[in-house]
């Protein structure tokens, strides 16, 4: 049996089937095993968590980073946010990339910033705002590995201009839904009715 780097002992561990007393073994920065407190398992370090609860890390699936919340581009966009997330128990975040540019061009910048300065795991969502982006979804999903997208139902005219984003219509939304379905992707609509907002 491999010697663990860390054994968290005596904790009340929150698991899918409920809360129970267990020890957690960590190896190479990952949970390698969850064992009974009496189990024989070697560890280089032991942390006594008696009386404490250990919970799975939270996933924040909706994060906007970067200048004008468009996409992460530098340490200033990533470091503080990811550290705050970690302090709050968030172990993974999904950052939205929001641009009219092709995401083949935007993703490398965002990924470089996240890889350099994020202290937690991360992934990406793309805001699909142009016809070219819509038509690139097969590439985004199959080659870039991004399978969820955001659509602003409220940007009918100039509502998105402050973010540099164009207006759209229900025909665009219909085509986007069909394209996502055909590529095993998920669409997360920003579901607002702009006519009711105006009212």
Coordinates of C-alpha atoms in Angstrom, one line a residue:
X1 CA 0.0 0.0 0.0
X2 CA 1.3 3.5 -0.9
X3 CA 2.1 5.8 2.0
X4 CA -0.3 8.8 1.9
X5 CA 1.0 12.3 2.2
X6 CA -1.7 13.3 4.7
X7 CA -4.3 11.5 6.8
X8 CA -7.2 13.6 8.0
X9 CA -8.4 11.6 11.0
X10 CA -11.5 11.5 13.1
X11 CA -13.6 13.8 11.0
X12 CA -17.3 13.6 10.4
X13 CA -17.2 13.3 6.6
X14 CA -20.1 14.4 4.4
X15 CA -20.5 11.7 1.8
X16 CA -23.2 11.0 -0.8
X17 CA -24.9 8.5 1.5
X18 CA -24.8 10.7 4.6
X19 CA -22.4 11.9 7.3
X20 CA -20.1 9.3 9.0
X21 CA -16.9 9.2 10.9
X22 CA -14.0 8.4 8.6
X23 CA -10.4 9.2 7.8
X24 CA -9.3 10.7 4.5
X25 CA -6.1 9.8 2.8
X26 CA -4.4 12.4 0.5
X27 CA -1.7 11.5 -2.0
X28 CA -0.2 13.9 -4.6
X29 CA -2.8 16.5 -3.8
X30 CA -5.8 14.3 -4.3
X31 CA -8.0 12.1 -2.1
X32 CA -6.7 8.6 -2.6
X33 CA -9.0 6.8 -0.2
X34 CA -11.7 7.2 2.5
X35 CA -11.2 4.6 5.3
X36 CA -12.6 3.6 8.6
X37 CA -10.8 5.4 11.5
X38 CA -9.4 2.1 12.7
X39 CA -7.9 1.2 9.3
X40 CA -4.2 0.6 9.1
X41 CA -2.9 3.1 6.5
X42 CA 0.4 4.9 6.7
X43 CA 0.7 8.7 6.2
X44 CA 3.6 11.1 6.4
X45 CA 1.5 13.6 8.3
X46 CA -1.7 13.2 10.3
X47 CA -4.2 16.0 11.0
X48 CA -6.5 15.4 13.9
X49 CA -10.0 16.6 12.7
X50 CA -11.9 15.2 15.6
X51 CA -15.1 17.3 16.2
X52 CA -14.9 18.8 12.7
X53 CA -16.9 18.2 9.5
X54 CA -15.2 17.6 6.2
X55 CA -17.3 18.6 3.2
X56 CA -16.7 18.2 -0.6
X57 CA -15.4 21.3 -2.3
X58 CA -18.1 23.4 -3.9
X59 CA -18.1 24.1 -7.7
X60 CA -19.0 27.7 -8.7
X61 CA -20.4 27.2 -12.3
X62 CA -20.9 31.0 -13.0
X63 CA -17.9 33.3 -12.6
X64 CA -17.1 36.4 -14.6
X65 CA -13.5 37.6 -14.4
X66 CA -11.5 40.2 -16.2
X67 CA -11.8 43.8 -17.4
X68 CA -15.5 44.7 -17.7
X69 CA -16.2 41.0 -16.8
X70 CA -15.3 39.8 -20.3
X71 CA -12.6 37.1 -19.7
X72 CA -9.5 36.6 -17.5
X73 CA -6.4 38.2 -19.0
X74 CA -3.9 38.8 -16.2
X75 CA -3.0 37.9 -12.6
X76 CA -5.2 40.8 -11.3
X77 CA -8.2 39.1 -12.9
X78 CA -7.5 35.7 -11.4
X79 CA -5.4 35.6 -8.3
X80 CA -7.7 37.4 -5.8
X81 CA -10.9 35.8 -7.1
X82 CA -9.5 32.3 -6.9
X83 CA -8.0 32.8 -3.5
X84 CA -11.4 34.1 -2.2
X85 CA -13.1 31.1 -3.7
X86 CA -10.7 28.7 -2.1
X87 CA -11.2 30.5 1.3
X88 CA -14.9 29.9 0.9
X89 CA -14.6 26.2 0.2
X90 CA -14.9 26.5 -3.6
X91 CA -12.5 24.1 -5.3
X92 CA -13.5 24.5 -9.0
X93 CA -14.9 27.5 -10.9
X94 CA -16.2 27.8 -14.5
X95 CA -15.3 31.2 -15.9
X96 CA -17.5 32.8 -18.6
X97 CA -15.7 34.1 -21.7
X98 CA -17.7 36.9 -23.2
X99 CA -16.5 38.4 -26.5
X100 CA -17.4 38.9 -30.1
X101 CA -14.0 37.5 -31.1
X102 CA -13.6 33.9 -32.1
X103 CA -13.0 31.8 -29.0
X104 CA -10.1 30.0 -30.6
X105 CA -8.4 33.4 -30.1
X106 CA -9.7 34.3 -26.7
X107 CA -9.4 30.9 -25.0
X108 CA -5.6 30.7 -25.0
X109 CA -5.3 34.1 -23.3
X110 CA -7.9 33.1 -20.6
X111 CA -6.3 29.7 -20.1
X112 CA -2.8 31.2 -19.7
X113 CA -4.1 33.6 -17.1
X114 CA -5.9 30.9 -15.2
X115 CA -3.1 28.4 -15.3
X116 CA -0.6 31.0 -14.0
X117 CA -2.7 32.4 -11.2
X118 CA -5.6 30.2 -10.2
X119 CA -5.2 28.3 -6.9
X120 CA -8.3 26.1 -7.7
X121 CA -9.4 24.0 -10.6
X122 CA -11.2 25.8 -13.5
X123 CA -13.0 25.4 -16.7
X124 CA -14.8 27.7 -19.2
X125 CA -18.2 28.6 -20.6
X126 CA -18.5 30.6 -23.8
X127 CA -21.1 33.4 -24.3
X128 CA -22.3 32.8 -27.9
X129 CA -23.2 36.2 -29.3
X130 CA -22.3 36.1 -33.0
X131 CA -23.4 33.8 -35.9
X132 CA -19.7 32.9 -36.5
X133 CA -19.5 31.7 -32.9
X134 CA -22.7 29.7 -33.2
X135 CA -21.3 28.0 -36.3
X136 CA -18.1 27.2 -34.4
X137 CA -19.8 25.2 -31.6
X138 CA -18.8 21.9 -33.1
X139 CA -15.2 22.9 -33.0
X140 CA -15.6 24.5 -29.5
X141 CA -17.1 21.3 -28.1
X142 CA -15.0 18.7 -29.9
X143 CA -11.6 20.4 -30.2
X144 CA -11.5 23.0 -27.4
X145 CA -13.5 20.8 -24.9
X146 CA -16.0 23.5 -24.0
X147 CA -19.5 22.1 -23.9
X148 CA -21.7 24.7 -22.2
X149 CA -22.7 28.1 -23.5
X150 CA -24.5 31.2 -22.4
X151 CA -27.0 33.1 -24.4
X152 CA -28.4 36.6 -23.5
X153 CA -32.2 36.5 -24.3
X154 CA -32.4 40.1 -23.2
X155 CA -30.0 41.6 -25.7
X156 CA -32.5 42.4 -28.5
X157 CA -31.2 45.7 -29.5
X158 CA -28.6 47.9 -27.9
X159 CA -28.9 46.3 -24.4
X160 CA -25.5 44.6 -24.7
X161 CA -23.7 47.5 -26.2
X162 CA -22.1 48.4 -22.9
X163 CA -20.3 45.0 -23.1
X164 CA -19.6 45.4 -26.8
X165 CA -22.2 42.6 -27.6
X166 CA -24.7 42.7 -30.5
X167 CA -28.4 42.2 -30.3
X168 CA -30.1 38.9 -31.3
X169 CA -33.5 37.3 -31.9
X170 CA -35.5 34.1 -31.3
X171 CA -34.3 32.8 -34.7
X172 CA -30.7 32.9 -33.4
X173 CA -31.8 31.3 -30.2
X174 CA -33.5 28.5 -32.1
X175 CA -30.4 27.8 -34.3
X176 CA -28.3 27.9 -31.1
X177 CA -30.5 25.3 -29.4
X178 CA -30.4 23.0 -32.4
X179 CA -26.6 23.3 -32.7
X180 CA -26.0 22.7 -29.0
X181 CA -28.3 19.6 -29.1
X182 CA -26.5 18.2 -32.2
X183 CA -23.1 18.5 -30.4
X184 CA -24.0 17.2 -27.0
X185 CA -23.7 20.7 -25.5
X186 CA -25.7 22.6 -22.9
X187 CA -27.1 26.1 -23.3
X188 CA -27.6 28.3 -20.3
X189 CA -29.9 31.1 -21.3
X190 CA -29.8 34.4 -19.5
X191 CA -33.6 34.2 -19.5
X192 CA -35.0 37.7 -19.4
X193 CA -37.9 39.1 -21.5
X194 CA -36.6 42.6 -22.5
X195 CA -40.1 43.9 -23.3
X196 CA -41.1 43.2 -19.7
X197 CA -37.9 44.8 -18.4
X198 CA -38.8 47.9 -20.5
X199 CA -42.3 47.9 -19.0

